[in-house]
Tab-separated table of C-alpha atoms in Angstrom:
chain	number	residue	atom	x	y	z
A	30	MET	CA	-70.584	-23.735	30.845
A	31	LYS	CA	-67.706	-25.130	32.860
A	32	LYS	CA	-67.053	-27.744	30.233
A	33	ILE	CA	-66.755	-25.185	27.467
A	34	TYR	CA	-64.262	-23.159	29.539
A	35	LEU	CA	-61.995	-26.172	30.014
A	36	VAL	CA	-61.967	-26.927	26.306
A	37	LEU	CA	-61.008	-23.348	25.475
A	38	LEU	CA	-58.232	-23.400	28.069
A	39	ALA	CA	-56.793	-26.568	26.618
A	40	PHE	CA	-56.877	-25.066	23.139
A	41	THR	CA	-55.088	-21.942	24.339
A	42	LEU	CA	-52.355	-23.926	26.025
A	43	PHE	CA	-51.824	-25.935	22.863
A	44	VAL	CA	-51.416	-22.866	20.695
A	45	PHE	CA	-48.970	-21.243	23.156
A	46	SER	CA	-46.877	-24.391	23.351
A	47	SER	CA	-46.755	-24.673	19.571
A	48	CYS	CA	-45.588	-21.064	19.150
A	49	LYS	CA	-42.884	-21.488	21.766
A	50	LYS	CA	-41.519	-24.509	19.959
A	51	ASN	CA	-41.254	-22.612	16.655
A	52	ASN	CA	-39.392	-19.710	18.252
A	53	ASN	CA	-36.785	-22.109	19.623
A	54	GLU	CA	-36.115	-23.823	16.337
A	55	GLU	CA	-32.423	-23.556	15.488
A	56	LYS	CA	-31.346	-22.034	12.200
A	57	PRO	CA	-29.874	-24.574	9.795
A	58	LEU	CA	-26.102	-24.746	9.752
A	59	ILE	CA	-24.225	-23.282	6.797
A	60	LEU	CA	-22.112	-26.049	5.319
A	61	LYS	CA	-19.237	-25.539	2.892
A	62	ASP	CA	-17.327	-28.454	1.422
A	63	VAL	CA	-14.420	-26.127	0.726
A	64	ILE	CA	-13.397	-22.499	1.057
A	65	ASN	CA	-10.303	-21.420	-0.814
A	66	GLY	CA	-8.673	-18.254	-2.097
A	67	PHE	CA	-5.520	-16.163	-2.220
A	68	VAL	CA	-3.757	-13.943	0.280
A	69	GLN	CA	-2.076	-11.090	-1.543
A	70	LYS	CA	-0.045	-8.020	-0.773
A	71	GLY	CA	2.205	-9.300	-3.236
A	72	PRO	CA	1.476	-13.015	-2.885
A	73	PHE	CA	1.980	-14.374	0.620
A	74	LEU	CA	4.540	-17.137	1.026
A	75	ASN	CA	4.330	-20.829	1.746
A	76	GLY	CA	3.762	-21.444	5.453
A	77	THR	CA	1.603	-18.390	6.121
A	78	SER	CA	-0.929	-19.205	8.836
A	79	MET	CA	-4.590	-18.847	7.864
A	80	GLY	CA	-7.676	-18.821	10.044
A	81	ILE	CA	-11.412	-18.576	9.434
A	82	TYR	CA	-13.192	-17.273	12.534
A	83	GLU	CA	-16.883	-18.038	12.922
A	84	LEU	CA	-19.068	-15.033	13.812
A	85	ASN	CA	-22.594	-15.068	15.156
A	86	ASP	CA	-25.548	-12.965	13.981
A	87	THR	CA	-24.211	-9.981	15.936
A	88	TYR	CA	-20.810	-10.357	14.225
A	89	SER	CA	-19.086	-11.464	17.415
A	90	PRO	CA	-16.620	-14.390	17.429
A	91	THR	CA	-18.077	-17.646	18.690
A	92	GLY	CA	-14.661	-19.127	19.455
A	93	LYS	CA	-14.827	-21.607	16.595
A	94	ILE	CA	-11.832	-21.412	14.270
A	95	TYR	CA	-10.755	-23.299	11.162
A	96	THR	CA	-7.020	-23.107	10.515
A	97	THR	CA	-4.634	-24.017	7.735
A	98	GLN	CA	-1.458	-22.796	6.036
A	99	ILE	CA	-0.813	-21.334	2.626
A	100	ALA	CA	0.242	-24.191	0.394
A	101	ASP	CA	2.780	-22.492	-1.896
A	102	ASN	CA	4.358	-19.150	-2.773
A	103	SER	CA	1.390	-18.080	-4.899
A	104	GLY	CA	-0.552	-17.343	-1.705
A	105	VAL	CA	-3.257	-19.978	-2.230
A	106	PHE	CA	-5.087	-21.614	0.687
A	107	GLN	CA	-7.896	-24.149	1.150
A	108	ILE	CA	-10.011	-25.251	4.112
A	109	ASN	CA	-12.392	-28.223	3.846
A	110	ASN	CA	-15.637	-29.269	5.548
A	111	ILE	CA	-16.748	-26.040	7.180
A	112	SER	CA	-19.910	-25.843	9.324
A	113	LEU	CA	-21.059	-22.426	10.543
A	114	ILE	CA	-23.946	-21.000	12.573
A	115	SER	CA	-24.096	-17.820	10.426
A	116	GLN	CA	-22.868	-16.612	7.062
A	117	TYR	CA	-20.450	-14.066	8.530
A	118	VAL	CA	-16.771	-14.912	8.969
A	119	LEU	CA	-13.483	-13.167	9.623
A	120	LEU	CA	-10.401	-14.373	7.762
A	121	LYS	CA	-6.944	-13.701	9.157
A	122	ALA	CA	-3.606	-14.287	7.412
A	123	ASP	CA	-0.247	-13.846	9.108
A	124	GLY	CA	2.999	-14.369	7.238
A	125	TYR	CA	5.723	-13.222	4.889
A	126	TYR	CA	5.012	-11.957	1.370
A	127	PHE	CA	6.634	-10.962	-1.902
A	128	ASN	CA	7.348	-7.231	-1.983
A	129	GLU	CA	6.563	-6.028	-5.505
A	130	ILE	CA	8.498	-2.763	-4.983
A	131	THR	CA	11.838	-4.322	-4.058
A	132	GLY	CA	11.347	-7.578	-5.965
A	133	GLU	CA	12.273	-9.522	-2.833
A	134	ASN	CA	10.516	-11.405	-0.052
A	135	SER	CA	9.608	-9.402	3.025
A	136	SER	CA	11.953	-9.486	5.992
A	137	SER	CA	9.129	-9.689	8.518
A	138	PRO	CA	5.540	-10.976	8.546
A	139	ILE	CA	2.417	-8.825	8.405
A	140	THR	CA	-1.219	-9.598	9.241
A	141	LEU	CA	-4.187	-8.997	6.920
A	142	TYR	CA	-7.924	-9.510	7.498
A	143	ALA	CA	-11.102	-9.949	5.481
A	144	LEU	CA	-14.639	-9.638	6.878
A	145	THR	CA	-17.225	-11.221	4.599
A	146	ASP	CA	-20.554	-12.928	4.034
A	147	ILE	CA	-19.975	-16.406	2.601
A	148	THR	CA	-23.576	-17.145	1.660
A	149	ASN	CA	-22.800	-17.270	-2.053
A	150	LYS	CA	-19.029	-17.612	-1.846
A	151	THR	CA	-16.655	-20.536	-1.782
A	152	SER	CA	-13.630	-18.498	-2.859
A	153	ILE	CA	-12.497	-15.617	-0.630
A	154	ASN	CA	-9.349	-13.529	-0.997
A	155	VAL	CA	-7.530	-11.575	1.704
A	156	ASN	CA	-5.752	-8.384	0.684
A	157	VAL	CA	-4.913	-4.800	1.592
A	158	LEU	CA	-8.334	-3.488	0.569
A	159	SER	CA	-10.229	-6.096	2.605
A	160	ASN	CA	-7.995	-5.227	5.548
A	161	LEU	CA	-8.519	-1.457	5.292
A	162	GLU	CA	-12.318	-1.743	5.201
A	163	LYS	CA	-12.697	-4.096	8.199
A	164	SER	CA	-12.833	-1.504	10.983
A	165	ARG	CA	-15.161	0.764	9.006
A	166	ILE	CA	-17.570	-2.119	8.301
A	167	GLU	CA	-17.685	-2.984	11.995
A	168	TYR	CA	-18.497	0.610	12.897
A	169	LEU	CA	-21.251	0.926	10.284
A	170	ILE	CA	-23.045	-2.288	11.256
A	171	SER	CA	-22.822	-1.286	14.932
A	172	ASN	CA	-24.777	1.804	13.920
A	173	GLY	CA	-27.579	-0.107	12.229
A	174	LEU	CA	-26.503	-0.695	8.632
A	175	SER	CA	-26.892	-4.127	7.110
A	176	PHE	CA	-23.710	-6.041	6.454
A	177	SER	CA	-23.965	-5.792	2.668
A	178	VAL	CA	-24.606	-2.042	2.710
A	179	ALA	CA	-21.812	-1.429	5.210
A	180	LYS	CA	-19.317	-3.481	3.221
A	181	LYS	CA	-20.076	-1.684	-0.041
A	182	GLN	CA	-19.999	1.746	1.565
A	183	ALA	CA	-16.654	1.065	3.277
A	184	GLU	CA	-15.085	-0.174	0.050
A	185	LEU	CA	-16.177	2.874	-1.961
A	186	GLU	CA	-14.982	5.239	0.781
A	187	ILE	CA	-11.528	3.678	0.701
A	188	LEU	CA	-11.375	3.996	-3.080
A	189	LYS	CA	-11.974	7.755	-2.740
A	190	ILE	CA	-8.845	8.047	-0.595
A	191	PHE	CA	-6.913	6.969	-3.684
A	192	SER	CA	-8.874	9.251	-6.067
A	193	ILE	CA	-10.883	6.337	-7.478
A	194	THR	CA	-14.636	6.253	-8.117
A	195	LYS	CA	-16.132	2.938	-9.249
A	196	PRO	CA	-19.592	2.198	-7.808
A	197	ASP	CA	-19.820	-1.220	-9.480
A	198	ILE	CA	-16.575	-2.630	-8.107
A	199	VAL	CA	-16.998	-6.163	-6.738
A	200	ASP	CA	-16.369	-7.084	-3.101
A	201	SER	CA	-12.760	-6.630	-2.050
A	202	ASP	CA	-12.468	-10.311	-1.099
A	203	LEU	CA	-13.210	-11.310	-4.704
A	204	LEU	CA	-10.340	-9.274	-6.181
A	205	ASN	CA	-7.126	-10.852	-7.456
A	206	ILE	CA	-3.938	-9.055	-8.549
A	207	THR	CA	-3.125	-11.771	-11.104
A	208	GLN	CA	-6.296	-11.309	-13.147
A	209	ASP	CA	-7.149	-8.690	-15.756
A	210	GLY	CA	-9.788	-6.029	-15.317
A	211	ASP	CA	-10.212	-2.607	-13.725
A	212	ASP	CA	-11.367	-3.951	-10.362
A	213	ASN	CA	-8.243	-6.055	-9.947
A	214	ALA	CA	-6.071	-3.195	-11.215
A	215	ILE	CA	-7.515	-1.003	-8.458
A	216	LEU	CA	-6.562	-3.535	-5.797
A	217	LEU	CA	-3.013	-3.811	-7.117
A	218	ALA	CA	-2.621	-0.033	-7.372
A	219	ILE	CA	-3.746	0.451	-3.766
A	220	SER	CA	-1.474	-2.383	-2.606
A	221	ILE	CA	1.505	-0.775	-4.319
A	222	ILE	CA	0.779	2.733	-2.995
A	223	MET	CA	0.366	1.384	0.532
A	224	GLN	CA	3.612	-0.591	0.338
A	225	GLY	CA	5.734	2.195	-1.102
A	226	TYR	CA	9.273	2.100	0.228
A	227	ARG	CA	8.099	1.121	3.700
A	228	THR	CA	9.390	-1.644	5.933
A	229	GLU	CA	6.924	-4.286	7.069
A	230	SER	CA	6.509	-2.585	10.454
A	231	ASP	CA	5.937	0.770	8.743
A	232	LEU	CA	3.348	-0.798	6.434
A	233	SER	CA	1.528	-2.447	9.343
A	234	GLU	CA	1.475	0.860	11.205
A	235	LEU	CA	0.144	2.728	8.175
A	236	LEU	CA	-2.619	0.151	7.640
A	237	ALA	CA	-3.642	0.433	11.276
A	238	ASN	CA	-3.512	4.232	11.362
A	239	ILE	CA	-5.623	4.643	8.222
A	240	SER	CA	-8.147	2.088	9.518
A	241	THR	CA	-8.452	4.034	12.763
A	242	ASP	CA	-8.714	7.388	11.003
A	243	ILE	CA	-11.551	6.353	8.663
A	244	ARG	CA	-13.473	4.216	11.171
A	245	GLN	CA	-16.146	6.744	12.165
A	246	ASP	CA	-16.640	8.959	9.101
A	247	GLY	CA	-15.064	7.079	6.191
A	248	LEU	CA	-12.709	9.986	5.454
A	249	LEU	CA	-8.943	10.172	5.728
A	250	ASN	CA	-8.674	13.306	7.854
A	251	SER	CA	-4.974	13.098	8.696
A	252	ALA	CA	-2.919	15.283	6.375
A	253	SER	CA	0.262	13.510	7.446
A	254	LEU	CA	-1.129	10.081	6.497
A	255	GLY	CA	-2.204	11.453	3.129
A	256	SER	CA	1.266	12.867	2.569
A	257	MET	CA	2.782	9.495	3.380
A	258	LEU	CA	0.747	7.984	0.543
A	259	ILE	CA	1.690	10.568	-2.085
A	260	ASN	CA	5.307	10.818	-0.924
A	261	ASP	CA	6.089	7.234	-1.850
A	262	ALA	CA	3.659	6.987	-4.778
A	263	LYS	CA	5.407	9.847	-6.546
A	264	LEU	CA	8.716	7.980	-6.454
A	265	LEU	CA	7.512	4.575	-7.656
A	266	ASP	CA	9.273	2.976	-10.612
A	267	LEU	CA	6.174	1.537	-12.300
A	268	PRO	CA	7.912	-0.357	-15.148
A	269	GLN	CA	10.215	-2.047	-12.643
A	270	ILE	CA	7.301	-2.954	-10.384
A	271	ARG	CA	5.457	-4.584	-13.285
A	272	ALA	CA	8.609	-6.505	-14.208
A	273	ASN	CA	9.032	-7.632	-10.585
A	274	ILE	CA	5.491	-9.017	-10.445
A	275	GLU	CA	5.635	-10.728	-13.833
A	276	ASN	CA	9.035	-12.266	-13.087
A	277	ARG	CA	7.835	-13.510	-9.718
A	278	TYR	CA	4.910	-15.435	-11.150
A	279	ALA	CA	6.984	-16.677	-14.100
A	280	ASN	CA	9.494	-18.098	-11.632
A	281	LEU	CA	6.590	-19.863	-9.912
A	282	GLY	CA	5.654	-21.439	-13.232
A	283	MET	CA	2.406	-19.478	-13.443
A	284	THR	CA	0.969	-17.621	-16.406
A	285	VAL	CA	-0.888	-14.581	-15.102
A	286	THR	CA	-2.250	-11.312	-16.444
A	287	VAL	CA	-1.072	-8.373	-14.375
A	288	PRO	CA	-3.826	-5.741	-14.694
A	289	ASN	CA	-3.260	-2.119	-15.654
A	290	PHE	CA	-2.449	-0.829	-12.170
A	291	GLU	CA	-0.381	2.021	-13.637
A	292	LYS	CA	-3.551	3.830	-14.746
A	293	TYR	CA	-4.861	4.115	-11.192
A	294	ILE	CA	-1.536	5.093	-9.644
A	295	ASN	CA	-1.132	7.854	-12.218
A	296	ARG	CA	-4.713	8.986	-11.572
A	297	PHE	CA	-3.883	9.228	-7.870
A	298	LEU	CA	-0.749	11.258	-8.622
A	299	ASP	CA	-2.687	13.632	-10.888
A	300	SER	CA	-5.825	14.026	-8.752
A	301	THR	CA	-4.952	13.793	-5.075
A	302	ASN	CA	-4.990	16.827	-2.816
A	303	TYR	CA	-2.511	15.270	-0.408
A	304	GLN	CA	0.665	17.308	-0.148
A	305	PHE	CA	4.016	15.927	-1.273
A	306	THR	CA	6.400	16.582	1.601
A	307	ASN	CA	9.200	14.142	0.888
A	308	ASN	CA	11.344	16.465	-1.207
A	309	ILE	CA	15.054	15.993	-1.697
A	310	ILE	CA	16.771	18.337	0.742
A	311	TYR	CA	19.782	20.411	-0.234
A	312	PRO	CA	21.272	21.680	3.045
A	313	GLU	CA	22.906	25.090	3.104
A	314	PHE	CA	26.078	23.620	4.612
A	315	SER	CA	27.596	20.158	5.019
A	316	THR	CA	30.646	18.971	6.883
A	317	TYR	CA	32.729	20.000	3.866
A	318	GLY	CA	31.401	23.543	3.615
A	319	GLU	CA	28.869	25.652	1.738
A	320	ASN	CA	26.620	23.574	-0.522
A	321	ILE	CA	26.525	24.706	-4.166
A	322	LEU	CA	23.156	22.901	-4.607
A	323	PHE	CA	21.416	24.932	-1.913
A	324	GLY	CA	18.448	27.103	-2.836
A	325	ASP	CA	18.864	30.012	-5.218
A	326	LYS	CA	22.332	31.013	-4.063
A	327	THR	CA	24.530	31.643	-7.115
A	328	THR	CA	27.852	33.021	-5.853
A	329	PHE	CA	30.427	30.818	-4.151
A	330	SER	CA	34.091	31.062	-3.220
A	331	SER	CA	35.910	28.349	-1.237
A	332	ASN	CA	35.210	25.506	1.218
A	333	LEU	CA	32.392	24.120	-0.894
A	334	SER	CA	30.388	20.907	-0.977
A	335	LEU	CA	27.993	18.981	-3.211
A	336	ALA	CA	25.381	17.726	-0.731
A	337	ALA	CA	21.850	16.298	-0.784
A	338	ASN	CA	19.651	14.343	1.604
A	339	LEU	CA	17.586	11.755	-0.294
A	340	PRO	CA	14.313	10.279	0.956
A	341	LYS	CA	13.834	6.539	0.564
A	342	GLY	CA	12.869	5.733	-3.023
A	343	SER	CA	14.064	9.030	-4.507
A	344	SER	CA	16.795	9.446	-7.109
A	345	LEU	CA	19.064	12.311	-8.074
A	346	LYS	CA	21.456	13.129	-10.865
A	347	ILE	CA	23.414	16.390	-11.028
A	348	ILE	CA	25.138	17.571	-14.200
A	349	ILE	CA	27.623	20.436	-13.886
A	350	LYS	CA	28.604	22.216	-17.092
A	351	ASN	CA	31.080	24.865	-18.220
A	352	GLY	CA	34.447	25.397	-16.553
A	353	VAL	CA	36.780	23.412	-14.365
A	354	TRP	CA	36.295	22.080	-10.848
A	355	GLY	CA	37.813	19.564	-8.496
A	356	TYR	CA	36.811	17.291	-5.622
A	357	GLN	CA	38.549	15.228	-3.001
A	358	ILE	CA	38.897	11.474	-3.300
A	359	GLY	CA	40.247	8.916	-0.859
A	360	PRO	CA	39.162	8.497	2.787
A	361	ASN	CA	37.289	11.820	2.626
A	362	GLY	CA	36.108	11.221	-0.915
A	363	PRO	CA	32.620	11.023	-2.411
A	364	ILE	CA	29.846	9.936	-0.071
A	365	ASN	CA	27.026	8.185	-1.935
A	366	TRP	CA	27.952	9.818	-5.250
A	367	ALA	CA	28.885	7.945	-8.445
A	368	ILE	CA	30.946	10.326	-10.568
A	369	SER	CA	31.449	10.089	-14.326
A	370	THR	CA	34.678	11.003	-16.063
A	371	TYR	CA	34.908	14.609	-17.179
A	372	ASP	CA	33.650	15.133	-20.728
A	373	TYR	CA	36.155	17.563	-22.242
A	374	GLU	CA	34.191	17.991	-25.433
A	375	LEU	CA	30.973	19.021	-23.650
A	376	GLN	CA	32.788	20.411	-20.623
A	377	GLN	CA	30.504	18.637	-18.192
A	378	GLN	CA	30.460	15.954	-15.514
A	379	THR	CA	27.652	13.862	-13.995
A	380	PHE	CA	27.167	13.129	-10.287
A	381	THR	CA	24.582	10.408	-9.569
A	382	ALA	CA	23.279	9.423	-6.140
A	383	ILE	CA	24.014	5.739	-5.553
A	384	GLU	CA	21.437	4.829	-2.907
A	385	SER	CA	18.201	6.459	-1.840
A	386	GLY	CA	17.430	7.037	1.804
A	387	ARG	CA	20.981	8.282	2.375
A	388	SER	CA	22.841	11.579	2.317
A	389	CYS	CA	25.237	12.472	-0.475
A	390	ASP	CA	28.252	14.671	0.123
A	391	LEU	CA	31.453	15.682	-1.611
A	392	ASN	CA	34.342	18.021	-0.803
A	393	PHE	CA	34.079	20.279	-3.855
A	394	GLU	CA	35.954	23.225	-5.343
A	395	PHE	CA	35.575	25.461	-8.373
A	396	ILE	CA	39.033	25.939	-9.860
A	397	GLN	CA	38.369	28.336	-12.693
A	398	GLY	CA	36.324	31.485	-12.090
A	399	SER	CA	33.412	31.547	-14.530
A	400	ASN	CA	29.715	30.869	-14.813
A	401	HIS	CA	28.821	27.227	-14.224
A	402	ILE	CA	25.530	25.574	-15.102
A	403	ILE	CA	24.029	23.112	-12.605
A	404	GLU	CA	21.226	20.853	-13.836
A	405	TYR	CA	19.109	18.871	-11.338
A	406	TYR	CA	17.443	15.634	-12.488
A	407	GLU	CA	15.222	14.462	-9.641
A	408	ASN	CA	13.349	11.170	-9.339
A	409	ASN	CA	14.259	9.689	-12.734
A	410	SER	CA	13.276	12.803	-14.659
A	411	LEU	CA	14.575	12.837	-18.257
A	412	ILE	CA	14.670	16.619	-18.345
A	413	PRO	CA	16.102	18.933	-15.691
A	414	THR	CA	13.683	19.565	-12.844
A	415	ARG	CA	15.701	22.654	-12.029
A	416	VAL	CA	18.609	24.633	-13.513
A	417	LYS	CA	20.714	27.368	-11.978
A	418	ILE	CA	23.824	29.293	-13.024
A	419	VAL	CA	26.467	29.877	-10.359
A	420	MET	CA	29.613	31.967	-10.291
A	421	SER	CA	32.851	31.174	-8.471
A	422	LYS	CA	35.039	33.942	-7.136
């Protein structure tokens, strides 16, 4: 009986030891000969620093980093011979970029991120959409969602902010603004709306604020942030933006297809509930006197002005018809107004704001008492956005 007991004990120890060995087996490393892609706001510039940060199975950084620099002004990067302990990585790009709104390179750098699963990927792109979803993905996986479900949910939630619904859109880090297709058009539209007429610091702040706002519930709850999006989107010159992008890549010697981003920007303008708050302001008085453009006031006498405060990106043209008027030139002459010659045949004159983001003012006077017609053409409108008839005493 003792002998049988010893045999069983030996067998038990063997099985326990075998199980312990299997539990300690290390997962095979994930090896990638190359990972490449593009960093795009507009395209990031040569010299941009790029890093791939290894994450463990709990999505925490291990401290292992692969670094490189963008190789040219198309925003392309490549990192070779990558060995990782899990399929999850964080990409970070920090540098200057081509601003598709202004048609010029940025004055300051910005930082963009992409959080992704590289299991079936060797090409990964970093962009505004991948950056916006990062914080939301992290929150969702911390609350039990799988990475793939969290990533898809975060992407679709961000699309809704811009009045877009497309359940079959591919991962944000697979999108490319230089390729045709609705998915790529969505990325470019969101990139353009986010950029608006903002400085690099303003853009970085807006990206961070939206990421924070949507982190816990996936909704943009801040009315002021929503207004910031529509305020600039409403003023965008879409034909000029397309020309800026196409010219940029042509100058780089690249043949690209810029997708139909205009469709998604116009959909946002038509569908959003965010309130436009960036109206051109016509003050009641300026330093020169009572402003003939103010409100619904229609009767004026002396000490008059032609004044407007223009938000960045806005445009304004004023046409005054019928009668005779005068204005002061010289040291106290037109401020930010370009003035046409008087058309004697039509009895009218055009006053066009020169630069947005500035105030316009003019020391003005009606010389002949009569009814005058004032036509307002705001934000590149081809027809008057407003008309009023005023009388001078």
